[in-house]
Coordinates of C-alpha atoms and ligand atoms in Angstrom, one line a residue:
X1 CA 9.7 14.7 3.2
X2 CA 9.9 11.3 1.4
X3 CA 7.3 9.4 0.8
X4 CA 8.4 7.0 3.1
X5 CA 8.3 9.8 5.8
X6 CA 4.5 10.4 5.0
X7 CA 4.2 6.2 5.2
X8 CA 6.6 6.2 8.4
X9 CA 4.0 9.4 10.2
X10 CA 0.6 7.7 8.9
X11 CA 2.1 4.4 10.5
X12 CA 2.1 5.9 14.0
X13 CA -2.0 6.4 13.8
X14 CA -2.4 2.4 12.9
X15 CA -5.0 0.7 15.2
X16 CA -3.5 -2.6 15.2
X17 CA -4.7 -4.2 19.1
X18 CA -4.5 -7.7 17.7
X19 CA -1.7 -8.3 16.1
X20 CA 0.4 -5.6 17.1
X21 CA 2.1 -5.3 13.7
X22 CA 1.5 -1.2 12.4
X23 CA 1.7 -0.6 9.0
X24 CA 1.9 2.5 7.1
X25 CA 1.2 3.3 3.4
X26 CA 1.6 6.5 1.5
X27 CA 1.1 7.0 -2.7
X28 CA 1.9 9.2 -5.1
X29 CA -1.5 10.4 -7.4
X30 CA -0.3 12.0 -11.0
X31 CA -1.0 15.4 -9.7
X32 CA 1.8 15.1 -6.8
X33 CA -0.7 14.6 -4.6
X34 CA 0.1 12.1 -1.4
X35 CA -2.3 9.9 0.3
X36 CA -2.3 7.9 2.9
X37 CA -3.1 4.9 4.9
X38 CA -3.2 2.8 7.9
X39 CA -4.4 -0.1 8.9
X40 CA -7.3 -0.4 10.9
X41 CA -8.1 -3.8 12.6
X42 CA -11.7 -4.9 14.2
X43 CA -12.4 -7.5 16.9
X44 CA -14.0 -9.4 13.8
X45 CA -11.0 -10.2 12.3
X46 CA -11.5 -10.4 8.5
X47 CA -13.3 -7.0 9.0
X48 CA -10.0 -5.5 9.5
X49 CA -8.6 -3.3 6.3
X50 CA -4.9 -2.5 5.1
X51 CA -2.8 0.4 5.2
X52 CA -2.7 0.0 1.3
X53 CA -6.5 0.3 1.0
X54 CA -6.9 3.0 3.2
X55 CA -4.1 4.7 1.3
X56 CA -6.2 3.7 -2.1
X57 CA -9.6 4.6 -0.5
X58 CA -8.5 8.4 0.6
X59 CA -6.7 9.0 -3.1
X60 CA -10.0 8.1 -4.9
X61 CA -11.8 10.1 -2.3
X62 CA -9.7 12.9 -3.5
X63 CA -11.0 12.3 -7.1
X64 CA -7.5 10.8 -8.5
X65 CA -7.3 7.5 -9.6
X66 CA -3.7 7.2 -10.9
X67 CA -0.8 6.0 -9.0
X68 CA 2.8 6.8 -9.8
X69 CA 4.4 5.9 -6.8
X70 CA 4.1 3.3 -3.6
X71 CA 5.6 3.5 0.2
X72 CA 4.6 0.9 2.4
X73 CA 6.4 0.6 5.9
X74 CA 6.2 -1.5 9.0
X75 CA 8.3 -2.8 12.0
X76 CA 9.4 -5.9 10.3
X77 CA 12.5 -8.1 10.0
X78 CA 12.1 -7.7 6.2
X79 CA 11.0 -5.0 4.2
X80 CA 7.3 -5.4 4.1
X81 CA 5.8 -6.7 0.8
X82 CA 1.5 -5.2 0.5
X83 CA -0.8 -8.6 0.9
X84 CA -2.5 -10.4 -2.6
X85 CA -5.4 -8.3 -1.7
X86 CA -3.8 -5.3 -1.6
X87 CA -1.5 -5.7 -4.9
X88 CA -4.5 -6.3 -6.8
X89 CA -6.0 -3.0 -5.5
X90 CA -2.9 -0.6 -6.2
X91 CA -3.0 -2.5 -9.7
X92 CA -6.5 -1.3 -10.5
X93 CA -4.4 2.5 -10.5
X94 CA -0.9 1.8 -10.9
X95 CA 0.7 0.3 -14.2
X96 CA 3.5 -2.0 -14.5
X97 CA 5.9 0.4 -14.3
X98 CA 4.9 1.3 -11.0
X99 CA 7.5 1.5 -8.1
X100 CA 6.4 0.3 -4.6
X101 CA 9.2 1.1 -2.2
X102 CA 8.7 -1.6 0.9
X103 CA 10.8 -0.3 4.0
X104 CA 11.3 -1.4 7.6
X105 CA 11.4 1.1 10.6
X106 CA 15.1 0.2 11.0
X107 CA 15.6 2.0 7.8
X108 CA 15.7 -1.0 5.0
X109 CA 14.7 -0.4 1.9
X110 CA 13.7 -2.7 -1.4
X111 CA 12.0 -1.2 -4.5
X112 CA 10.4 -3.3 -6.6
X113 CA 7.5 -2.8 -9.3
X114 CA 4.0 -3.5 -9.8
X115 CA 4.5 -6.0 -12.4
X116 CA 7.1 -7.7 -10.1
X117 CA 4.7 -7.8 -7.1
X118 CA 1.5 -8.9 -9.5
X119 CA 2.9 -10.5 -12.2
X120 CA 0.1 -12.0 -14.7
X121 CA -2.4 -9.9 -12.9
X122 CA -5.9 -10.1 -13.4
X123 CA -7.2 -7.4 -15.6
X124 CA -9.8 -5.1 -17.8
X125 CA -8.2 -7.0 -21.1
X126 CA -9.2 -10.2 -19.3
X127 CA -13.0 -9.1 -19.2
X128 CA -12.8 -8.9 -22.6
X129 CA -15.1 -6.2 -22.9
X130 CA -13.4 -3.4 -24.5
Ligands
LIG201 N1 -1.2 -5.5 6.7 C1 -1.3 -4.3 6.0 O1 -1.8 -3.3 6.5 N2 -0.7 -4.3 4.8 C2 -0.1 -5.4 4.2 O2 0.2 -5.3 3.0 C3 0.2 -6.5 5.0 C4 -0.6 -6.7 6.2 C5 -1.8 -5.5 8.1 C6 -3.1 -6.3 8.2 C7 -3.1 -6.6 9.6 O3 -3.7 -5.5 10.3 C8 -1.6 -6.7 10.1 O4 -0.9 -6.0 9.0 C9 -1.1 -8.1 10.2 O5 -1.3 -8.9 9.1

């Protein structure tokens, strides 16, 4: 099973009344370990979450916190690109280097990287901290 199979399964369980659109995420921790993630929508709109985050919430849950690999699939025209909000959360775990595979139900497929989806992203050097 691919890890767009585990997004393309995980898709099915979406709760999505609003806008209808289901989408399905699956990563890759460092261990080999997949997790995954729908999205869930709410009658409150901006309440609703992303199959990314839900993906992001259950790996962390697990106790990993390092991504080395990204599926994301939906029923779209194009392959499915995550949201802002959701780039800037698989950045906080995935590096540059980081493959995201977007797909479309009708089999398309585009990979692209982190640093391609986020480029100049927002990060620890920036707190300036450390
Ligand atoms: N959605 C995701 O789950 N991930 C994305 O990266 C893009 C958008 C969801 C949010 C909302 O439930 C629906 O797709 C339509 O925007």
């Amino acid at each position: 099973m691919t890890l767009i199979d585990d997004a393309r399964a995980i898709r099915e369980n979406a709760y999505a009344p609003y806008s209808g659109f289901k989408v399905g995420a699956a990563i890759r921790a460092k261990s080999g370990a997949v997790f995954t993630g729908c999205n869930v929508e709410n009658v409150a709109y901006p309440e609703g979450t992303c199959a990314e985050a839900g993906a992001v919430a259950a790996m962390c849950a697990a106790g990993e916190y390092e991504i080395t690999e990204v599926a994301v699939v939906a029923d779209s025209p194009h392959p499915v690109t995550p949201c802002g909000g959701c780039r800037q959360k698989l950045a906080e775990f995935a590096t540059s280097h980081v493959p995201v595979t977007l797909a479309t139900l009708d089999g398309q497929t585009e990979i692209m990287t982190m640093a391609e989806l986020l480029p100049g992203a927002f990060g620890i050097k920036h707190l300036g901290t450390s």
